[in-house]
């Protein structure tokens, strides 16, 4: 450990916070204010200047991109014989909000995230953690650079917390997800076949996912089943499920 | 220039190709097969093994992610007082397919991209170039690493070819884009206000973009104008405009 890290951990006025971060991250952070921002939800933010808040949203934007890039490389190298469709799907299973929320909870982010419960609905509280996780990646990147962030993600996060091969097997079933959601919320759902438009291949199926009479998603595919899946996926996206 | 670069450029059996790449990229590439793959569209690919083709699609997946990450950092630092919504929108203006196609054309990719014209429709030929651009970024990353790719992108591409401040000003007007497309293809278009669902705020407008009687996009916003914009954007996405 470099001498500045040693000082930070044992003698600085922030030593408690530094220790807490070191336990979480496995390394001594450099620029503490980056990490404080990463764990601050907008509900707990204050204005800094020129209308900019010290919340984690900008860091989340950056961290999301860095995370996407690292995971892309990991999968590219781990699956040399799979095509880009497979890689894209597997990556989205890893970096989707639900998975990141769960990961952040497992890692104990709840103790560190700052937010104002009065301003955050209970359903939104879960995704606070995933947002903070992405923001943390942004902070690590700015503090330590790409190669460090990549090693941190691979050795400290992916290897310990993400079972890629299990995720590979589990199919995100948007259709049953949507149907369950409708049952829970007392809504009617149907999948209706739409007539093909002129000039469109006869083999193409267009399916609407209709919830309480309203079209919420359209899927076009060469099999009816896949068109339904796509329509359900779009509807899940629109509804934020 | 290191001695291996010197050899490659003047004495190797691939010296013509190496020179062509050096003119394009401004540096001497290391692993040539990566660059050959980056410029090979799937229509010109052959099977390598285990059903994997030597096309540029996997590299495109990787390059898209690395490009997204570099551009995210550039904008994060260039606009310290803008929020993540601004950064996300500006990034998508920079890395959208139309912009990358244009960029790749300006850089002279047409001479380098390998494809089979019989298998590629004329409308698809344009996006070949943008795909190859992303794949090239993937190749540079694997060949030279993140920091090199970042400098290459900033100094050789962004500074010379992308006018970020102009892009910042131009608003992508999805509504007029969609209306133009419909006129060109002889299709009816309308934007219809949908009734709000129970429990939804009265102030929320839900608008369907309807083309030839079929719902192609839904937008929900607190102003009618913005809901229409969003519906048009979704419809453009569905139609691949």
XYZ file of C-alpha atoms in Angstrom:
482
model
C 0.000 0.000 0.000
C 1.412 3.418 -0.910
C 2.094 5.744 2.002
C -0.818 8.083 1.148
C -3.209 5.115 1.332
C -1.741 4.118 4.689
C -2.179 7.663 6.013
C -5.775 7.858 4.728
C -6.722 4.577 6.318
C -5.238 5.142 9.782
C -4.699 8.838 10.433
C -6.874 11.076 8.267
C -10.019 12.698 9.636
C -12.045 10.557 7.197
C -10.513 7.296 8.343
C -13.870 5.696 9.267
C -15.315 6.373 5.830
C -12.097 5.269 4.139
C -12.159 1.987 6.098
C -15.788 1.410 5.176
C -14.965 1.933 1.499
C -11.880 -0.243 1.715
C -13.977 -3.077 3.166
C -16.468 -2.716 0.344
C -14.069 -2.199 -2.541
C -10.915 -3.994 -1.489
C -8.735 -0.950 -2.183
C -8.047 2.425 -0.612
C -9.881 5.099 -2.611
C -8.043 8.238 -3.754
C -10.459 11.102 -4.321
C -13.071 10.627 -1.590
C -15.519 13.222 -2.897
C -16.048 11.115 -6.035
C -17.148 8.195 -3.870
C -19.354 10.377 -1.697
C -21.102 11.648 -4.828
C -21.475 8.120 -6.189
C -23.460 7.099 -3.125
C -25.654 10.222 -3.043
C -29.098 9.886 -4.620
C -30.601 13.041 -6.099
C -33.165 13.167 -3.258
C -30.309 13.879 -0.831
C -28.331 16.176 -3.115
C -27.682 19.856 -2.668
C -26.902 22.456 -5.281
C -23.212 22.935 -5.792
C -23.035 25.654 -8.402
C -24.559 26.738 -11.700
C -27.529 24.511 -10.882
C -25.395 21.359 -10.715
C -26.255 18.980 -7.905
C -23.793 16.760 -6.098
C -25.921 13.671 -6.842
C -24.741 10.495 -8.500
C -26.542 10.876 -11.817
C -23.668 12.147 -13.945
C -21.363 9.488 -12.497
C -24.052 6.899 -13.228
C -23.997 7.947 -16.904
C -20.237 7.486 -17.041
C -20.171 4.271 -14.985
C -22.899 2.661 -17.069
C -20.729 3.183 -20.162
C -17.523 1.895 -18.561
C -19.350 -1.130 -17.126
C -20.863 -1.878 -20.545
C -17.440 -1.767 -22.126
C -15.750 -4.015 -19.547
C -18.559 -6.583 -19.631
C -18.483 -6.526 -23.453
C -14.791 -7.425 -23.433
C -15.210 -10.132 -20.780
C -17.946 -11.823 -22.808
C -16.133 -11.308 -26.129
C -13.175 -13.243 -24.748
C -15.136 -15.785 -22.696
C -17.290 -16.841 -25.649
C -15.070 -16.821 -28.749
C -17.535 -18.941 -30.723
C -20.746 -17.081 -30.030
C -22.207 -14.387 -32.245
C -22.952 -10.767 -31.355
C -26.652 -11.509 -30.718
C -25.707 -13.934 -27.971
C -23.170 -11.492 -26.510
C -25.638 -8.573 -26.533
C -28.346 -10.606 -24.811
C -26.022 -12.004 -22.167
C -24.612 -8.580 -21.432
C -28.059 -7.125 -20.918
C -28.845 -9.948 -18.475
C -25.751 -8.973 -16.475
C -26.126 -5.193 -16.487
C -29.918 -4.917 -16.266
C -31.265 -2.802 -13.432
C -32.764 -5.727 -11.482
C -29.485 -7.622 -11.510
C -27.441 -4.579 -10.497
C -29.865 -3.785 -7.661
C -29.490 -7.294 -6.315
C -25.709 -7.163 -6.682
C -25.486 -3.834 -4.841
C -27.710 -5.159 -2.068
C -25.535 -8.266 -1.695
C -22.459 -6.060 -1.479
C -23.993 -4.003 1.325
C -24.616 -0.718 -0.474
C -27.622 -0.041 1.746
C -25.344 1.240 4.512
C -23.653 3.697 2.210
C -26.347 5.116 -0.054
C -27.632 8.520 1.038
C -31.213 9.347 0.101
C -34.291 11.076 1.427
C -36.940 8.404 2.026
C -39.733 11.003 2.037
C -38.943 11.844 -1.574
C -38.439 8.316 -2.859
C -41.362 5.913 -3.296
C -40.835 2.474 -1.777
C -40.817 0.786 -5.200
C -38.070 3.131 -6.380
C -35.839 2.434 -3.384
C -34.614 -0.834 -4.893
C -33.237 0.768 -8.020
C -31.344 3.362 -5.974
C -28.814 0.659 -5.272
C -28.232 -0.311 -8.888
C -27.920 3.360 -9.830
C -25.325 3.814 -7.080
C -23.469 0.739 -8.317
C -23.087 2.265 -11.778
C -22.102 5.604 -10.274
C -19.466 3.835 -8.181
C -17.946 2.368 -11.356
C -17.820 5.916 -12.738
C -16.057 7.092 -9.574
C -13.527 4.239 -9.644
C -12.833 4.997 -13.299
C -12.177 8.696 -12.685
C -10.131 7.918 -9.579
C -8.029 5.034 -10.887
C -8.382 4.679 -14.691
C -9.684 2.036 -17.060
C -7.308 -0.853 -16.427
C -7.767 -0.618 -12.670
C -11.559 -0.453 -13.031
C -11.492 -3.451 -15.341
C -9.454 -5.545 -12.870
C -11.655 -4.385 -9.998
C -14.801 -5.361 -11.877
C -13.449 -8.716 -13.000
C -11.726 -9.819 -9.802
C -13.841 -8.191 -7.141
C -17.312 -8.165 -8.699
C -17.768 -10.540 -11.614
C -15.795 -13.486 -10.232
C -17.312 -13.239 -6.743
C -20.866 -12.145 -7.413
C -21.970 -12.893 -10.963
C -22.542 -16.400 -12.236
C -22.297 -15.769 -15.966
C -22.882 -19.372 -16.961
C -26.107 -19.558 -14.965
C -27.316 -16.265 -16.444
C -26.515 -17.687 -19.869
C -28.994 -20.517 -19.241
C -31.826 -18.433 -17.792
C -34.024 -16.918 -20.391
C -35.686 -13.646 -19.511
C -39.246 -14.545 -20.260
C -40.917 -11.201 -20.959
C -44.225 -12.794 -21.838
C -44.732 -14.480 -18.476
C -43.294 -11.438 -16.709
C -45.912 -9.236 -18.406
C -48.775 -11.664 -17.755
C -47.841 -11.914 -14.067
C -47.683 -8.130 -13.788
C -51.155 -7.815 -15.374
C -52.588 -10.399 -12.988
C -51.080 -8.597 -10.030
C -52.502 -5.264 -11.175
C -55.912 -6.601 -12.292
C -55.449 -5.774 -15.954
C -56.619 -7.613 -19.068
C -53.964 -8.733 -21.472
C -54.140 -10.214 -24.934
C -51.800 -10.800 -27.847
C -53.489 -9.959 -31.147
C -52.311 -10.787 -34.608
C -52.243 -7.665 -36.788
C -52.781 -7.846 -40.530
C -49.633 -7.586 -42.555
C -49.085 -4.385 -44.396
C -48.872 -4.315 -48.150
C -45.466 -5.277 -49.412
C -44.571 -7.093 -46.204
C -43.593 -10.720 -46.354
C -46.485 -13.134 -45.748
C -44.261 -15.033 -43.401
C -43.887 -12.067 -41.059
C -46.157 -12.072 -38.018
C -47.077 -8.748 -36.436
C -48.392 -9.078 -32.904
C -49.739 -6.402 -30.588
C -49.502 -6.810 -26.813
C -52.753 -5.192 -25.676
C -53.351 -4.239 -22.056
C -56.780 -3.019 -21.020
C -57.568 -2.325 -24.652
C -54.462 -0.282 -25.280
C -51.619 -1.350 -27.558
C -48.490 -1.385 -25.416
C -46.066 -3.177 -27.708
C -45.613 -4.406 -31.253
C -43.497 -7.377 -32.268
C -42.662 -8.478 -35.821
C -41.014 -11.810 -36.349
C -41.050 -14.829 -38.614
C -42.649 -16.990 -35.947
C -45.779 -16.124 -34.004
C -44.115 -17.133 -30.753
C -41.157 -14.841 -31.274
C -43.386 -11.953 -32.367
C -45.310 -12.341 -29.079
C -42.074 -12.394 -27.099
C -40.917 -9.202 -28.789
C -44.281 -7.475 -28.266
C -44.150 -8.469 -24.579
C -40.594 -7.154 -24.273
C -41.593 -3.776 -25.748
C -44.609 -3.597 -23.437
C -42.394 -4.355 -20.412
C -40.114 -1.530 -21.523
C -43.007 0.943 -21.921
C -44.461 -0.039 -18.552
C -41.074 -0.012 -16.839
C -41.533 -3.580 -15.580
C 8.231 4.260 -34.880
C 9.270 0.911 -33.359
C 11.322 -1.361 -35.592
C 8.466 -3.870 -36.095
C 6.251 -1.060 -37.398
C 9.023 0.045 -39.752
C 9.434 -3.496 -41.071
C 5.683 -3.942 -41.567
C 5.367 -0.698 -43.451
C 8.259 -1.122 -45.853
C 9.265 -4.760 -46.144
C 6.472 -7.161 -45.155
C 4.385 -8.932 -47.772
C 1.360 -6.954 -46.536
C 3.071 -3.593 -46.899
C 0.416 -2.183 -49.286
C -2.395 -3.003 -46.855
C -0.372 -1.732 -43.904
C 0.272 1.556 -45.741
C -3.415 1.921 -46.558
C -4.305 1.379 -42.884
C -1.596 3.750 -41.709
C -2.972 6.461 -43.992
C -6.428 5.908 -42.612
C -5.568 5.499 -38.924
C -2.403 7.487 -38.460
C -0.600 4.563 -36.810
C 0.911 1.255 -37.858
C -1.460 -1.558 -36.877
C -0.173 -4.577 -34.987
C -2.401 -7.593 -35.538
C -3.528 -7.233 -39.159
C -6.127 -9.986 -39.066
C -8.149 -7.957 -36.552
C -8.337 -5.075 -39.018
C -9.172 -7.350 -41.939
C -12.073 -8.766 -39.911
C -13.227 -5.279 -38.913
C -13.657 -4.344 -42.572
C -15.388 -7.582 -43.604
C -19.187 -7.462 -43.748
C -21.012 -10.726 -43.080
C -22.013 -10.945 -46.766
C -18.330 -11.452 -47.634
C -17.470 -13.668 -44.655
C -16.497 -17.306 -44.721
C -16.860 -19.883 -41.999
C -13.785 -20.161 -39.861
C -14.648 -22.890 -37.418
C -17.431 -24.113 -35.159
C -19.832 -22.039 -37.254
C -18.030 -18.779 -36.468
C -17.647 -16.427 -39.408
C -14.766 -14.042 -39.944
C -17.159 -11.101 -40.281
C -17.032 -7.874 -38.318
C -20.126 -8.389 -36.160
C -18.462 -9.524 -32.950
C -15.908 -6.722 -33.220
C -18.784 -4.303 -33.826
C -20.334 -5.385 -30.507
C -17.069 -4.712 -28.690
C -16.260 -1.484 -30.540
C -19.727 -0.058 -29.936
C -19.170 -0.496 -26.184
C -15.665 1.006 -26.168
C -16.810 3.933 -28.318
C -19.747 4.545 -25.976
C -17.416 4.616 -23.009
C -14.878 6.986 -24.561
C -17.553 9.387 -25.796
C -19.215 9.277 -22.369
C -15.974 10.393 -20.717
C -15.295 13.098 -23.309
C -18.758 14.605 -22.767
C -18.614 14.151 -18.978
C -15.456 16.272 -18.897
C -16.420 18.714 -21.651
C -19.744 19.606 -20.003
C -19.168 19.671 -16.233
C -22.376 21.622 -15.636
C -24.819 19.584 -17.682
C -26.962 16.768 -16.331
C -27.012 13.142 -17.412
C -30.062 13.681 -19.673
C -28.112 16.200 -21.725
C -25.050 13.927 -21.842
C -27.093 10.875 -22.905
C -28.829 12.763 -25.688
C -25.657 14.339 -27.008
C -23.858 11.002 -26.976
C -26.610 9.365 -28.985
C -26.364 12.172 -31.563
C -22.659 11.410 -31.916
C -22.773 7.611 -32.042
C -26.027 7.123 -33.957
C -25.828 4.967 -37.066
C -26.442 7.840 -39.527
C -23.636 9.919 -38.032
C -21.182 7.010 -37.968
C -22.007 6.107 -41.591
C -21.269 9.655 -42.660
C -18.068 9.737 -40.629
C -16.841 6.444 -42.095
C -17.637 7.678 -45.616
C -15.710 10.909 -45.008
C -12.753 8.882 -43.757
C -12.728 6.783 -46.936
C -13.920 3.441 -45.570
C -15.544 2.625 -48.910
C -12.209 1.528 -50.314
C -11.603 -0.867 -47.457
C -14.946 -2.484 -46.635
C -15.401 -5.937 -48.154
C -18.966 -6.990 -48.944
C -20.991 -8.875 -51.488
C -23.234 -6.351 -53.278
C -25.579 -9.100 -54.500
C -26.455 -9.931 -50.905
C -26.780 -6.397 -49.575
C -29.709 -4.176 -50.562
C -28.750 -0.698 -51.720
C -30.375 0.951 -48.692
C -28.328 -1.247 -46.354
C -25.022 -0.396 -48.017
C -24.813 2.919 -46.177
C -24.912 1.377 -42.732
C -22.156 -1.087 -43.658
C -19.752 1.767 -43.176
C -20.924 2.723 -39.698
C -20.860 -0.938 -38.665
C -17.293 -1.201 -39.924
C -16.375 1.951 -38.017
C -17.522 0.408 -34.739
C -15.766 -2.853 -35.598
C -12.580 -0.908 -36.289
C -12.742 0.595 -32.787
C -13.067 -2.965 -31.434
C -9.993 -3.993 -33.451
C -7.933 -1.003 -32.281
C -8.924 -1.774 -28.689
C -7.854 -5.425 -28.891
C -4.686 -4.483 -30.742
C -3.571 -1.499 -28.650
C -5.614 -1.232 -25.425
C -7.989 1.314 -23.942
C -5.756 4.340 -23.473
C -4.447 4.131 -27.033
C -7.980 3.756 -28.421
C -9.135 6.713 -26.369
C -6.331 8.948 -27.684
C -6.913 7.703 -31.220
C -10.619 8.488 -30.988
C -10.100 11.893 -29.425
C -7.190 13.132 -31.508
C -7.772 11.430 -34.822
C -11.556 11.185 -35.018
C -13.407 13.492 -32.652
C -11.197 16.572 -33.026
C -10.966 16.278 -36.830
C -14.371 14.982 -37.826
C -16.990 15.629 -35.172
C -18.296 19.057 -34.342
C -19.736 18.379 -30.903
C -20.914 21.939 -30.315
C -22.884 21.965 -33.570
C -24.438 18.596 -32.775
C -25.360 20.000 -29.381
C -27.445 22.684 -31.120
C -29.157 20.485 -33.705
C -32.199 18.797 -32.378
C -33.044 15.457 -33.924
C -36.602 16.104 -34.941
C -38.145 12.655 -35.013
C -41.601 13.977 -35.765
C -40.652 15.671 -39.025
C -38.358 12.763 -39.895
C -41.297 10.367 -39.506
C -43.718 12.581 -41.446
C -41.226 12.927 -44.304
C -40.715 9.177 -44.400
C -44.474 8.586 -44.564
C -44.845 11.077 -47.392
C -42.040 9.416 -49.311
C -43.581 5.969 -48.848
C -47.209 7.040 -49.439
C -48.393 6.206 -45.931
C -50.970 7.909 -43.740
C -49.786 9.209 -40.422
C -51.621 10.624 -37.437
C -50.896 11.335 -33.797
C -53.821 10.310 -31.599
C -54.394 11.188 -27.983
C -55.078 8.054 -25.938
C -57.250 8.131 -22.824
C -55.308 8.067 -19.604
C -55.404 4.856 -17.646
C -56.897 4.751 -14.195
C -54.489 5.968 -11.560
C -52.423 7.900 -14.054
C -51.887 11.597 -13.548
C -54.351 13.795 -15.444
C -51.479 15.895 -16.570
C -49.875 13.000 -18.443
C -50.548 12.907 -22.202
C -50.409 9.533 -23.938
C -50.027 9.810 -27.699
C -49.981 7.071 -30.319
C -48.110 7.543 -33.588
C -50.371 5.712 -36.047
C -49.205 4.778 -39.519
C -51.686 3.315 -41.983
C -53.986 2.527 -39.078
C -51.356 0.697 -37.075
C -49.917 1.938 -33.768
C -46.170 2.234 -34.275
C -45.194 4.170 -31.166
C -46.470 5.374 -27.829
C -45.242 8.475 -26.017
C -46.189 9.588 -22.510
C -45.198 13.035 -21.357
C -46.449 16.014 -19.414
C -46.857 18.102 -22.560
C -48.700 17.019 -25.674
C -45.837 18.213 -27.851
C -43.264 16.130 -25.998
C -45.535 13.070 -25.978
C -45.792 13.354 -29.770
C -42.028 13.678 -30.087
C -41.530 10.560 -27.995
C -44.171 8.595 -29.941
C -42.474 9.648 -33.188
C -39.080 8.615 -31.831
C -40.380 5.138 -30.895
C -42.014 4.771 -34.315
C -38.732 5.731 -36.029
C -37.032 3.056 -33.941
C -39.602 0.378 -34.847
C -39.422 1.290 -38.531
C -35.638 1.529 -38.525
C -35.734 5.078 -39.911
